Short mmCIF file of C-alpha atoms and ligand atoms in Angstrom, two decimals:
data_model
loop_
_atom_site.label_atom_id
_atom_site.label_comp_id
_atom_site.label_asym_id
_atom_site.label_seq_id
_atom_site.Cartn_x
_atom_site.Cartn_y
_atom_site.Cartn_z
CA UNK A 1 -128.17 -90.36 -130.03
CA UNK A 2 -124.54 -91.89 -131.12
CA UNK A 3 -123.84 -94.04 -133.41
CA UNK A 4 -120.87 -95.94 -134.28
CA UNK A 5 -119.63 -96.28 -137.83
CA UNK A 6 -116.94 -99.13 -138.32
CA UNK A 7 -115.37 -100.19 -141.23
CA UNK A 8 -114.53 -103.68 -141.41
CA UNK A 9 -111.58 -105.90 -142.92
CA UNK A 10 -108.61 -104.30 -140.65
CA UNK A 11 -106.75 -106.90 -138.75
CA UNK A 12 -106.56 -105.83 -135.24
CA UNK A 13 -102.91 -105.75 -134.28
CA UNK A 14 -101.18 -103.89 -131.17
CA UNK A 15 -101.69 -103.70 -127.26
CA UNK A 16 -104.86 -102.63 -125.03
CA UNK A 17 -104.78 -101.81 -121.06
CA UNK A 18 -107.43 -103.58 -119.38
CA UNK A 19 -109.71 -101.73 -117.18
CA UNK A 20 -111.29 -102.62 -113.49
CA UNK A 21 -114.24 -105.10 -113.73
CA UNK A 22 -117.95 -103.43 -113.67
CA UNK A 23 -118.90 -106.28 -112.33
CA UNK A 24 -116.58 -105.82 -108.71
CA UNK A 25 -116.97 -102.12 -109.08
CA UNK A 26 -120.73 -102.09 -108.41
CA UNK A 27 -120.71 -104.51 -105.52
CA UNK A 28 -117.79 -102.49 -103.94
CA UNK A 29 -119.39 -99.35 -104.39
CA UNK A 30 -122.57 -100.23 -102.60
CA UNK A 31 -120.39 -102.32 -100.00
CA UNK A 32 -119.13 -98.71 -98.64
CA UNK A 33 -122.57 -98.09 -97.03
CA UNK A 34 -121.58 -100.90 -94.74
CA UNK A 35 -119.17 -98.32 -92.59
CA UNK A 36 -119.76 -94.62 -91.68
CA UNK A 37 -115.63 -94.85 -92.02
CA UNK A 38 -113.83 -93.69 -95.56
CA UNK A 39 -113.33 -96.54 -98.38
CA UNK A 40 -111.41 -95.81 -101.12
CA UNK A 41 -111.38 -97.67 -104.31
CA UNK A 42 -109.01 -97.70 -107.08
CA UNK A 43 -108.87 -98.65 -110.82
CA UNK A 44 -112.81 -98.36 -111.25
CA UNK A 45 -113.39 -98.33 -114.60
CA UNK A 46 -115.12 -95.18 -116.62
CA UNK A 47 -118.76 -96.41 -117.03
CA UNK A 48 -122.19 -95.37 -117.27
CA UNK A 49 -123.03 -97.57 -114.78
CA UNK A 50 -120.36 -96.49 -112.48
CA UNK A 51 -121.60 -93.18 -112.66
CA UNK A 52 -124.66 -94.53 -112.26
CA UNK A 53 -124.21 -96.17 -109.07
CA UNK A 54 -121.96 -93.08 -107.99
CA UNK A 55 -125.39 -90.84 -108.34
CA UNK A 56 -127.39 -93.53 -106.89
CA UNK A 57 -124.78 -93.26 -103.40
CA UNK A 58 -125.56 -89.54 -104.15
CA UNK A 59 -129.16 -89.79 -103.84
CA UNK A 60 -129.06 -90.80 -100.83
CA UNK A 61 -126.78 -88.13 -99.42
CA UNK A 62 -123.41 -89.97 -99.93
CA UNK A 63 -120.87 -87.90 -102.00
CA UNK A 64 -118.26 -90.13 -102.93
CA UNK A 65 -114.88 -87.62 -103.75
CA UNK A 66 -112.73 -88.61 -106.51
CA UNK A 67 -109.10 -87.86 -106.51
CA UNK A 68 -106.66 -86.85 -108.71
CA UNK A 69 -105.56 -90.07 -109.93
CA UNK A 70 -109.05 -90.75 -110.47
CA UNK A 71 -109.25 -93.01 -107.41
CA UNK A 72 -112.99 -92.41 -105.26
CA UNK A 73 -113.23 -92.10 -101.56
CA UNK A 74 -116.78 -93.25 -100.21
CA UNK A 75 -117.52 -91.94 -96.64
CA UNK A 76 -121.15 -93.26 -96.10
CA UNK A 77 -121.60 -91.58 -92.87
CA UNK A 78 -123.56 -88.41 -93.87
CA UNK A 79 -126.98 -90.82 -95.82
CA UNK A 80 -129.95 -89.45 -94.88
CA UNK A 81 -132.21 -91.15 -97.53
CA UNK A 82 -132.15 -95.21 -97.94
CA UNK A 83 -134.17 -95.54 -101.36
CA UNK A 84 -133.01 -96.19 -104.66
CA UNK A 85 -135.34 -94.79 -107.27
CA UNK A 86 -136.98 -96.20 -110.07
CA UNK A 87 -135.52 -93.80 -112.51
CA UNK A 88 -131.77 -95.40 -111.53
CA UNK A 89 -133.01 -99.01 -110.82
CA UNK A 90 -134.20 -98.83 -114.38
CA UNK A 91 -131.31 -98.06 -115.86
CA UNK A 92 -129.08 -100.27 -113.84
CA UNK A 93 -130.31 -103.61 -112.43
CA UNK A 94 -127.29 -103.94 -110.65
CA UNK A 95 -128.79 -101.18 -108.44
CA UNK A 96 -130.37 -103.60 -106.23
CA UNK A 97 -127.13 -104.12 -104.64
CA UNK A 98 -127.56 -101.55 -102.16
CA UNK A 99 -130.56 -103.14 -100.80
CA UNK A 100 -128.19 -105.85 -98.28
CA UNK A 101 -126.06 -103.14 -97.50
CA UNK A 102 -128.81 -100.48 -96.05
CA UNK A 103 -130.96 -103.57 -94.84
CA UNK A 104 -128.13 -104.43 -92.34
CA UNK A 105 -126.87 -101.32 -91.51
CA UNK A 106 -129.66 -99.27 -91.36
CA UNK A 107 -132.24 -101.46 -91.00
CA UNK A 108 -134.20 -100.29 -94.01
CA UNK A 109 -134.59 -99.82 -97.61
CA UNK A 110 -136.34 -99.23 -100.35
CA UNK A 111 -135.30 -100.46 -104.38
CA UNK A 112 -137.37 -100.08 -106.89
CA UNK A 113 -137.76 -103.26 -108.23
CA UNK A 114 -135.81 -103.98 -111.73
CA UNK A 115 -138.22 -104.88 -114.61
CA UNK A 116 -137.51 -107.20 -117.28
CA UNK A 117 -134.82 -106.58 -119.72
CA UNK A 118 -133.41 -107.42 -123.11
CA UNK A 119 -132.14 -110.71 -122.54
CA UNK A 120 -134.90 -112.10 -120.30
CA UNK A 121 -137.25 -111.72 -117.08
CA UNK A 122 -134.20 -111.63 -114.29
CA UNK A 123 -136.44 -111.60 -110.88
CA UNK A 124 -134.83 -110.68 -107.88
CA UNK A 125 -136.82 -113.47 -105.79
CA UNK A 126 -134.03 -115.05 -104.15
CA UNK A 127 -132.32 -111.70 -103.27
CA UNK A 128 -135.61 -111.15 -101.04
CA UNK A 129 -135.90 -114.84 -100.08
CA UNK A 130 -132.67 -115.23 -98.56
CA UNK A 131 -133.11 -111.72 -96.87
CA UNK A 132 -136.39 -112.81 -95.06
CA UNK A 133 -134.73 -115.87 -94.10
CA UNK A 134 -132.66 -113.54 -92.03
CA UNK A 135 -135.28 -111.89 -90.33
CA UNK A 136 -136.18 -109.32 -92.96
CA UNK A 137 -139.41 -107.76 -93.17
CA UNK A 138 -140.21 -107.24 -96.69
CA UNK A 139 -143.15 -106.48 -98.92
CA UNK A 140 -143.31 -105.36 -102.17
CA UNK A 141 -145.91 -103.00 -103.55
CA UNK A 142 -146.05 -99.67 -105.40
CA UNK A 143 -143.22 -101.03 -107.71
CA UNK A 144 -140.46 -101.03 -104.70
CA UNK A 145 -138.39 -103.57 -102.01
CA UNK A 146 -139.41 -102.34 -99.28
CA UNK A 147 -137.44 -103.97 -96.91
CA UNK A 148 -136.99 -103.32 -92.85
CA UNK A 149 -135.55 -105.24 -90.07
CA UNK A 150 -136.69 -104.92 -85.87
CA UNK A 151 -132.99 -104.78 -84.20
CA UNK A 152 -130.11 -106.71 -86.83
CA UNK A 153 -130.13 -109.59 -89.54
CA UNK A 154 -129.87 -112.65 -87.98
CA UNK A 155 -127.68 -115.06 -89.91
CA UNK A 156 -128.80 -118.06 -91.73
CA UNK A 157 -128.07 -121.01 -93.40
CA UNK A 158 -129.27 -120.36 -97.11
CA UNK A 159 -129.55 -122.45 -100.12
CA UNK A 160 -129.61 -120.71 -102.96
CA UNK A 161 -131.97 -122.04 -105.90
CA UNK A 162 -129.80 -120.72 -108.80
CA UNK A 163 -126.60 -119.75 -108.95
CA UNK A 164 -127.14 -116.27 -108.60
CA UNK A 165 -123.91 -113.75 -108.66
CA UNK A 166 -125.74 -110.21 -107.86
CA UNK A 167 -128.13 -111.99 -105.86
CA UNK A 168 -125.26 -114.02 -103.68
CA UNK A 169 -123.22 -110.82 -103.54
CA UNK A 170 -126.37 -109.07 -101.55
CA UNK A 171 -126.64 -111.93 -98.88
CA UNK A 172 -122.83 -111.81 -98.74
CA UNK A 173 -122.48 -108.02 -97.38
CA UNK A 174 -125.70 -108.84 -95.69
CA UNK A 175 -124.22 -111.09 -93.62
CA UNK A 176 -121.01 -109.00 -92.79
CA UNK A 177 -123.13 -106.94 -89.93
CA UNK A 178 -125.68 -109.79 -89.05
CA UNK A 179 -125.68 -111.81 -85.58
CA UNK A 180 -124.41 -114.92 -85.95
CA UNK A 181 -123.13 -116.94 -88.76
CA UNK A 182 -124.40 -117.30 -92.51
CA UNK A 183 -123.90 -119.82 -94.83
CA UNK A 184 -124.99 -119.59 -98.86
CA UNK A 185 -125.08 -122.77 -100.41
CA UNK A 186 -124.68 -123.28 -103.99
CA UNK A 187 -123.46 -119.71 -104.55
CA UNK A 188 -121.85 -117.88 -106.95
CA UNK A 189 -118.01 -118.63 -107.68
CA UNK A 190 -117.33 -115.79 -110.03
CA UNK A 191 -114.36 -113.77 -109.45
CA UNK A 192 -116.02 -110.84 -108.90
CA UNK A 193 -117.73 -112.60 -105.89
CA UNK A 194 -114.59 -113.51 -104.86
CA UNK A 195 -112.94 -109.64 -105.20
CA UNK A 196 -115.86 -108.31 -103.66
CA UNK A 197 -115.20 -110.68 -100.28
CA UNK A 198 -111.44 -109.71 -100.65
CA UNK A 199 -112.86 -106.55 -100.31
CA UNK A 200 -115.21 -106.49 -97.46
CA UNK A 201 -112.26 -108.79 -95.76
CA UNK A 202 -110.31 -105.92 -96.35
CA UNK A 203 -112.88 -104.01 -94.39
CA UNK A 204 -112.83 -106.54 -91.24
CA UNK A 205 -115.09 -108.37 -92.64
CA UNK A 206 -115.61 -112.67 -91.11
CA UNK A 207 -115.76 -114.78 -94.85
CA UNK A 208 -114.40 -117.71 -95.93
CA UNK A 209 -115.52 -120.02 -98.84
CA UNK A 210 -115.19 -117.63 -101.41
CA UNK A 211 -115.00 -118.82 -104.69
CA UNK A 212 -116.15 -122.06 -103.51
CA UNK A 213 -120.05 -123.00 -104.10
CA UNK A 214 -120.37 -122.39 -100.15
CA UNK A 215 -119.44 -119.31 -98.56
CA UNK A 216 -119.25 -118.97 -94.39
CA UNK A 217 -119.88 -115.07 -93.28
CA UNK A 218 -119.74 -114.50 -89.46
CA UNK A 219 -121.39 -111.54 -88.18
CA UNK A 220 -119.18 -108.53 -87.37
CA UNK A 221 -120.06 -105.55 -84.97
CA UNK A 222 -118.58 -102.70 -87.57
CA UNK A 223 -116.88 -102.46 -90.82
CA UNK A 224 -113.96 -99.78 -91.45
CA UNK A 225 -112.05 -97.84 -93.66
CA UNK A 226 -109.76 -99.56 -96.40
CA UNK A 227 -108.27 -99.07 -99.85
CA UNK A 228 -108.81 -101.80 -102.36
CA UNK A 229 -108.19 -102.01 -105.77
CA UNK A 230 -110.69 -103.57 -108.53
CA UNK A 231 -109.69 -106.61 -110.29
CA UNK A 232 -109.05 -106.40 -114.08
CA UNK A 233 -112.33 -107.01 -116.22
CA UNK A 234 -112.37 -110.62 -117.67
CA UNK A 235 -115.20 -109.43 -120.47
CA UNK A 236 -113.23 -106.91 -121.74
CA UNK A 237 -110.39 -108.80 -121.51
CA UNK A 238 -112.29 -111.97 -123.59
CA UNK A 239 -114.52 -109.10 -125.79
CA UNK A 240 -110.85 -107.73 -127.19
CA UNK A 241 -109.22 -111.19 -127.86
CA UNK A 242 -111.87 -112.67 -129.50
CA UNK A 243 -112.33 -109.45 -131.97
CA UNK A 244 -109.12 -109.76 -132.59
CA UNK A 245 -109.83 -113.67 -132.91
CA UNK A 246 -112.71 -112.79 -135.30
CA UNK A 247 -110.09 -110.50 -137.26
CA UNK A 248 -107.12 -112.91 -137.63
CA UNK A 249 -105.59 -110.20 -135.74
CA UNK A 250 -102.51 -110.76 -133.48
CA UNK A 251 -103.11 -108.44 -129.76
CA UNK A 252 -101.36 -107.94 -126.47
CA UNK A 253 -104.06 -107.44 -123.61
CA UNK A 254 -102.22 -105.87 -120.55
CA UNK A 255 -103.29 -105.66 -116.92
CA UNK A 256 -105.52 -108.14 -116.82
CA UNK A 257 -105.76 -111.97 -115.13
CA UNK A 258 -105.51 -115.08 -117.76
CA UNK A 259 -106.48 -117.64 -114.31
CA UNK A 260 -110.11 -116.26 -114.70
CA UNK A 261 -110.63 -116.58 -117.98
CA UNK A 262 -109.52 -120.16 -118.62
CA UNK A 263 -112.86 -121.51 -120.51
CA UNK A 264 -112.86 -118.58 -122.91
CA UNK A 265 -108.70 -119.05 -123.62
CA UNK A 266 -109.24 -122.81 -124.34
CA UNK A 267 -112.11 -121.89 -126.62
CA UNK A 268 -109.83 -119.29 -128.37
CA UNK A 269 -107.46 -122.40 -128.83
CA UNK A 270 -109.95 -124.38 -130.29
CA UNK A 271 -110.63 -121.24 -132.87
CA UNK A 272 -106.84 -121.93 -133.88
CA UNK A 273 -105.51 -119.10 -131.67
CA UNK A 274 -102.14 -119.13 -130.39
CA UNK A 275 -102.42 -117.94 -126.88
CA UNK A 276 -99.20 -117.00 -124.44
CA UNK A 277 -99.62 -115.90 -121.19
CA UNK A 278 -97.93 -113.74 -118.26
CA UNK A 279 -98.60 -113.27 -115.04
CA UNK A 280 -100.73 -109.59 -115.90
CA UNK A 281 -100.81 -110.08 -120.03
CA UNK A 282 -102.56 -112.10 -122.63
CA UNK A 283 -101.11 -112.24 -126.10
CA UNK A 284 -103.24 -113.90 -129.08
CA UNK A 285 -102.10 -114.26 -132.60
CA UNK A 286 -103.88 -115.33 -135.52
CA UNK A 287 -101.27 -115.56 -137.60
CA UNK A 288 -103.44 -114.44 -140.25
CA UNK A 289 -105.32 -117.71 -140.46
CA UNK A 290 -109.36 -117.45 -140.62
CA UNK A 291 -111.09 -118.98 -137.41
CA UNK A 292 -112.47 -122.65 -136.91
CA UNK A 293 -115.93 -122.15 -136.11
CA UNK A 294 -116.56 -123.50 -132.15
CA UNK A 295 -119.39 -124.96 -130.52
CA UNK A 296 -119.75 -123.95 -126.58
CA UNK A 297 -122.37 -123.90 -123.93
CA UNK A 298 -122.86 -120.89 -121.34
CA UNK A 299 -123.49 -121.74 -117.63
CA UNK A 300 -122.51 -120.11 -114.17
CA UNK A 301 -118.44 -119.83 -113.50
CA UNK A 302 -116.06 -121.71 -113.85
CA UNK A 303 -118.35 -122.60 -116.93
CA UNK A 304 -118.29 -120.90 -119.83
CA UNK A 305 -119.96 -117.15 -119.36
CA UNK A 306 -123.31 -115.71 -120.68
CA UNK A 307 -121.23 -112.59 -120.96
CA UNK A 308 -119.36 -113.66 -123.87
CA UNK A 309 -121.39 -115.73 -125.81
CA UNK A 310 -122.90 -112.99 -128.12
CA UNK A 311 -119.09 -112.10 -129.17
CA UNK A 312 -118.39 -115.55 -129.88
CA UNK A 313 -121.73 -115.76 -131.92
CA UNK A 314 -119.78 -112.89 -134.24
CA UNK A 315 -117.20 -115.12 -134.14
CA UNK A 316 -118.52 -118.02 -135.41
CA UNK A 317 -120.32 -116.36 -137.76
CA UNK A 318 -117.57 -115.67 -140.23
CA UNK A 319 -115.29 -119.01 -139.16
CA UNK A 320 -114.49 -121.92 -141.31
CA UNK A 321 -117.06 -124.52 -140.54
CA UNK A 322 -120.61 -124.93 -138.37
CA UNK A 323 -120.98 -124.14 -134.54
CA UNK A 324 -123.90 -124.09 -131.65
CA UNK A 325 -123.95 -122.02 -128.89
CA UNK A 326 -126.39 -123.26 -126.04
CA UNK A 327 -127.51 -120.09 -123.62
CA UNK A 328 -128.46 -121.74 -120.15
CA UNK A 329 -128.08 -118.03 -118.24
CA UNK A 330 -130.71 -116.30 -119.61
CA UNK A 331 -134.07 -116.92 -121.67
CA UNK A 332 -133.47 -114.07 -124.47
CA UNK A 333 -129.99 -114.04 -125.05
CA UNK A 334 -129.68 -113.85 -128.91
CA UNK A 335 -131.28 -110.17 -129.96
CA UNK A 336 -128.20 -110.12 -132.25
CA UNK A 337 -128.15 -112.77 -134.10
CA UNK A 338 -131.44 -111.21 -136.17
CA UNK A 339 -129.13 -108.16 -136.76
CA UNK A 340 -125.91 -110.45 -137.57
CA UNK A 341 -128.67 -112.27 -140.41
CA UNK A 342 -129.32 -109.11 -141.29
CA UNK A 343 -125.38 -108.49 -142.40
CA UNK A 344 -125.54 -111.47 -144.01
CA UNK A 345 -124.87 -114.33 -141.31
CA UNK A 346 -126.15 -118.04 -141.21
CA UNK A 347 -127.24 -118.18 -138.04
CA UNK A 348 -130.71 -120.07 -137.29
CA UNK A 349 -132.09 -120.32 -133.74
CA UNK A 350 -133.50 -123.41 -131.92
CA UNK A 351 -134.77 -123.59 -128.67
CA UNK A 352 -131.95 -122.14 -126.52
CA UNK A 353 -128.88 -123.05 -128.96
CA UNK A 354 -127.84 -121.27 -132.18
CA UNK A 355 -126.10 -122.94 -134.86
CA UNK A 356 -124.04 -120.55 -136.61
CA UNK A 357 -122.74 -121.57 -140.43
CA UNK A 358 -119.71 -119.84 -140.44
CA UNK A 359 -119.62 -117.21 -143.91
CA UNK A 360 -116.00 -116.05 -145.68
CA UNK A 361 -117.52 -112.44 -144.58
CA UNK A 362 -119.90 -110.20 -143.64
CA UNK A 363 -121.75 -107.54 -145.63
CA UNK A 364 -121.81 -104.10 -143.39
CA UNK A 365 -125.31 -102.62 -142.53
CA UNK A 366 -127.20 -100.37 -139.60
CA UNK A 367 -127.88 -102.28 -137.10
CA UNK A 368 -129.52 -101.67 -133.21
CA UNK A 369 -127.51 -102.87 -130.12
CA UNK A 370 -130.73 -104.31 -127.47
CA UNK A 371 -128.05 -104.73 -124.72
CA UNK A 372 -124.68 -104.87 -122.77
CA UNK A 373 -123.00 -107.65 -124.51
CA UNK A 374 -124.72 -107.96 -128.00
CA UNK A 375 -123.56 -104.48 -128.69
CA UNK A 376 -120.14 -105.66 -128.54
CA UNK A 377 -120.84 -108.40 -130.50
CA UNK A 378 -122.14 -106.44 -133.17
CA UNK A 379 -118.85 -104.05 -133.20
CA UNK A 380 -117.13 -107.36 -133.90
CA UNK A 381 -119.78 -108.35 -136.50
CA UNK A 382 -119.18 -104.49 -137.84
CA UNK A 383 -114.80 -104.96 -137.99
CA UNK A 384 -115.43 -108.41 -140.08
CA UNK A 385 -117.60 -106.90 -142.32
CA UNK A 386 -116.66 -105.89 -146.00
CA UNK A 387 -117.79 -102.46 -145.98
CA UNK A 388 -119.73 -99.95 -143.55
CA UNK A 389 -121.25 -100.96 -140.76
CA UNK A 390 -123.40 -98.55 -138.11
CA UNK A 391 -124.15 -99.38 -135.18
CA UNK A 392 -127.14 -97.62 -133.09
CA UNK A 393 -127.83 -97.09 -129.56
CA UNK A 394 -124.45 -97.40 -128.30
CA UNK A 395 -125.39 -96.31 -124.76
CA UNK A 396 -125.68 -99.95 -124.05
CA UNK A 397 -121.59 -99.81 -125.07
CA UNK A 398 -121.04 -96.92 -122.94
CA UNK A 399 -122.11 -99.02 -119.85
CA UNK A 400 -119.77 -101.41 -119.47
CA UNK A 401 -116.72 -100.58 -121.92
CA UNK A 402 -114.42 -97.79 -121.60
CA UNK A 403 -113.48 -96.01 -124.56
CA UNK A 404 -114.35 -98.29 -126.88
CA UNK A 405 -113.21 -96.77 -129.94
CA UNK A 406 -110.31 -95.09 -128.60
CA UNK A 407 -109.19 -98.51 -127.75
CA UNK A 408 -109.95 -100.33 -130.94
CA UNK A 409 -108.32 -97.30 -133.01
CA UNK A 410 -105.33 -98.34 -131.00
CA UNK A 411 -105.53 -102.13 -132.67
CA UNK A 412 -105.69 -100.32 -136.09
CA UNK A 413 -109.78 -100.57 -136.17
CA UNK A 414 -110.94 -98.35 -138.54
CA UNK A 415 -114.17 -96.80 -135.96
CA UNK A 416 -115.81 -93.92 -134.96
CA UNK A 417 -118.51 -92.04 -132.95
CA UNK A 418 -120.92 -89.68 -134.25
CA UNK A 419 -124.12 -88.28 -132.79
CA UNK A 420 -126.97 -87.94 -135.05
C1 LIG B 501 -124.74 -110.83 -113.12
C2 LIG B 501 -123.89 -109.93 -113.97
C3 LIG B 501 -124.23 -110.11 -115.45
C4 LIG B 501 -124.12 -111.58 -115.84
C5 LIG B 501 -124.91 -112.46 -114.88
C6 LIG B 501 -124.70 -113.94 -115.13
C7 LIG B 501 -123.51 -108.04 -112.49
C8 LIG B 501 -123.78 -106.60 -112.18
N1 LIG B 501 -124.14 -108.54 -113.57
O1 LIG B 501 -126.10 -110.45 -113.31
O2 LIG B 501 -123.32 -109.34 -116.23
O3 LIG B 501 -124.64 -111.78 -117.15
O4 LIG B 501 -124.53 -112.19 -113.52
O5 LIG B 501 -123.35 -114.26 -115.04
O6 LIG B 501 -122.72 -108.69 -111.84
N2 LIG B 501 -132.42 -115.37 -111.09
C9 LIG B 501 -133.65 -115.67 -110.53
N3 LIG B 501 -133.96 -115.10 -109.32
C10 LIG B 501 -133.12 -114.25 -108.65
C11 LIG B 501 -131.88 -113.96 -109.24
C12 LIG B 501 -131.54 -114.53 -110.46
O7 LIG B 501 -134.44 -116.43 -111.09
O8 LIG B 501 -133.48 -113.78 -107.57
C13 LIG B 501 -132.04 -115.96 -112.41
C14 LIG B 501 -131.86 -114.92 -113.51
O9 LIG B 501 -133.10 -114.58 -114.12
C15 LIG B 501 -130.91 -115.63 -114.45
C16 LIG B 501 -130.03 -116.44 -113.49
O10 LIG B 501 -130.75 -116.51 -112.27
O11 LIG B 501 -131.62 -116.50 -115.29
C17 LIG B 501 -128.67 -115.83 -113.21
O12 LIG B 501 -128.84 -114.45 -112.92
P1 LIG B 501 -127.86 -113.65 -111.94
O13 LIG B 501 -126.61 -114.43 -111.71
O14 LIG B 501 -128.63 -113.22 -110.76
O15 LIG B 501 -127.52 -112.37 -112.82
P2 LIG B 501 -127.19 -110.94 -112.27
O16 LIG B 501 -126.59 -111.08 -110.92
O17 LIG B 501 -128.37 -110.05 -112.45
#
């Protein structure tokens, strides 16, 4: 399994490209099984779970082509199978996306259902509420969705319970090939939301509302063919600026979108950051001054997002002064704080909050990433740290950030892979 070994106490300094968001590239992957026509979607970023979601289209008898330029072409038409397997589903949650997609188009499915994970319980409830509230059929037993429909999805006025992104994302392309109009209340306003309705409007799809906490879908007979390009990802974007942050570094983060990522730039102010902006770029400099430790709660967009909050946690954890971080996403959020202790943090938990006395630095040690985001958080934890740091079962990395090290080599980070 690889490891990453970092040394710590190198400012990062230089410039990073930005790659497409996981978080649209998923949805927009499963969103070409709403046409037997060819989609074609650039700048996806180079992921586990990409390829993960590219073998789950495979499955079911979908061979999505990739180009040259590394651009892939989806033509749906030849599926013959409309299951996604437990062994996928349980490495990616974000697998149940396919089940609107096949539900309306086909008029079946099956998804495993996702288990718990790291960070908490994450049911899929309201996913299959909101379905059967269009006329879905759906039980679940043997461990899978298994979801059918007599004729088309009907649409529906829908309120969701929680703000759910994957879950509003489902109903969404649902609702693109169901009779009649839909209407999500209280839905998700992330950005990837929003890119993934660009998309499907792209595609001839009826929406309006997105972005807002209500989004209006009116049924369509048929989808087609389109080329759309992923947004730039806003946690990779937030992940590099606050290492650099965390480093009293001074970075340059190109093709990416400052607009969506104004609660994590004002925090970065409050850290002492000087922050300019371009239309595409993001520039943050330090100016060699250690970080003022910030307090900050997570909550559903435009709030501040779970995403993020681990890296800040490294953050804080070597800034001048005390902060709290208050996780209202998810239950179990805070698997790496016991590893940041371990490398000589302050960091006590209470209830859903963790105050974080900020330290002058940290001591390196081997540590375990447990998911996504804390694994990034303990690179961070592993580049402020005085001496060697390792960091173990970086497939968790590998998911949702592309070339990791390359990238932070490029800042000056002193990093590197190594299987063991
Ligand atoms: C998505 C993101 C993930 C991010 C999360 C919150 C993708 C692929 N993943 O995950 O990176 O951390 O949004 O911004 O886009 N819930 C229910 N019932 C449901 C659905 C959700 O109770 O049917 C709860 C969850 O347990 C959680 C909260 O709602 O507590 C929000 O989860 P949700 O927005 O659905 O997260 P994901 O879409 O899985």
């Amino acid at each position: 399994m690889d490891k990453l070994i970092i040394k710590g106490g190198v400012s990062l300094k230089g410039e990073i490209r930005i790659a497409g968001a996981k978080n649209s590239a998923l949805p927009i992957l499963a969103s070409t099984l709403l046409t037997h026509e060819t989609v074609q979607i650039c700048n996806l970023p180079h992921l586990y779970d990409i390829t993960t979601m590219i073998e789950l289209l495979g499955c079911m008898g979908v061979q999505p082509i990739i180009d040259e330029k590394l651009n892939v072409e989806v033509n749906s038409s030849t599926i013959q199978d409309f299951s996604a397997p437990y062994e996928l589903v349980k490495t990616m949650r974000a697998s149940i996306l396919v089940l609107g997609p096949l539900l309306t188009r086909y008029g079946k499915a099956e998804v495993a259902l996702p288990g718990g994970c790291a960070i908490g319980s994450r049911p899929v409830n309201l996913h299959i509420s909101a379905l059967q509230a269009m006329g879905a059929d759906i039980v679940v037993e043997d461990g899978y969705i298994k979801a059918s429909v007599d004729g088309k999805l009907r649409g529906a006025h829908i309120f969701m319970d929680l703000v759910t992104v994957t879950g509003t994302e489902n109903v969404m392309m649902a609702a693109t090939l169901a009779k009649g109009q839909t209407i999500i209340e209280n839905a998700a306003r992330e950005p990837e939301v929003v890119d993934l309705a660009n998309c499907l409007v792209t595609m001839g799809a009826e929406i309006s509302g997105q972005g807002t906490d209500t989004i209006v879908i009116d049924g369509v007979e048929d989808l087609k063919s389109c080329s759309y390009s992923v947004m730039p990802d806003r946690i990779e974007t937030g992940t590099y600026l606050i290492a650099a942050a965390a480093t009293r570094g001074h970075i340059k983060a190109k093709d990416t979108r400052p607009d969506i990522l104004e609660s994590v730039l004002s925090k970065l102010e409050q850290v002492g950051a000087e922050i300019k902006v371009g239309e595409d770029w993001i520039e943050l400099d330090m100016h060699d001054k250690r970080p003022n430790a910030v307090s900050l709660r997570t909550a559903p967009y435009p709030a501040f997002p779970t995403d993020m909050q681990a890296q800040f946690t490294a953050l804080n954890s070597v800034a001048n002064g005390t902060g709290s971080i208050t996780e209202t996403v998810f239950e179990n959020r805070f698997m790496h704080v016991h590893e940041m202790n371990r490398m000589g943090a302050s960091i006590r938990v209470e209830g859903n909050t963790v105050i974080v006395d900020g330290v002058e630095a940290l001591k390196g040690a081997p540590v375990m990433a447990t998911d996504l985001r804390a694994s990034a958080s303990l690179i961070i934890a592993g580049l402020v740290s005085e001496n060697e740091t390792s960091v173990d079962r970086i497939y968790h990395i590998d998911r949702g950030y592309e070339c990791i090290e390359e990238k932070l080599q490029s800042l000056g980070a002193q990093i590197r892979r190594v299987s063991s």
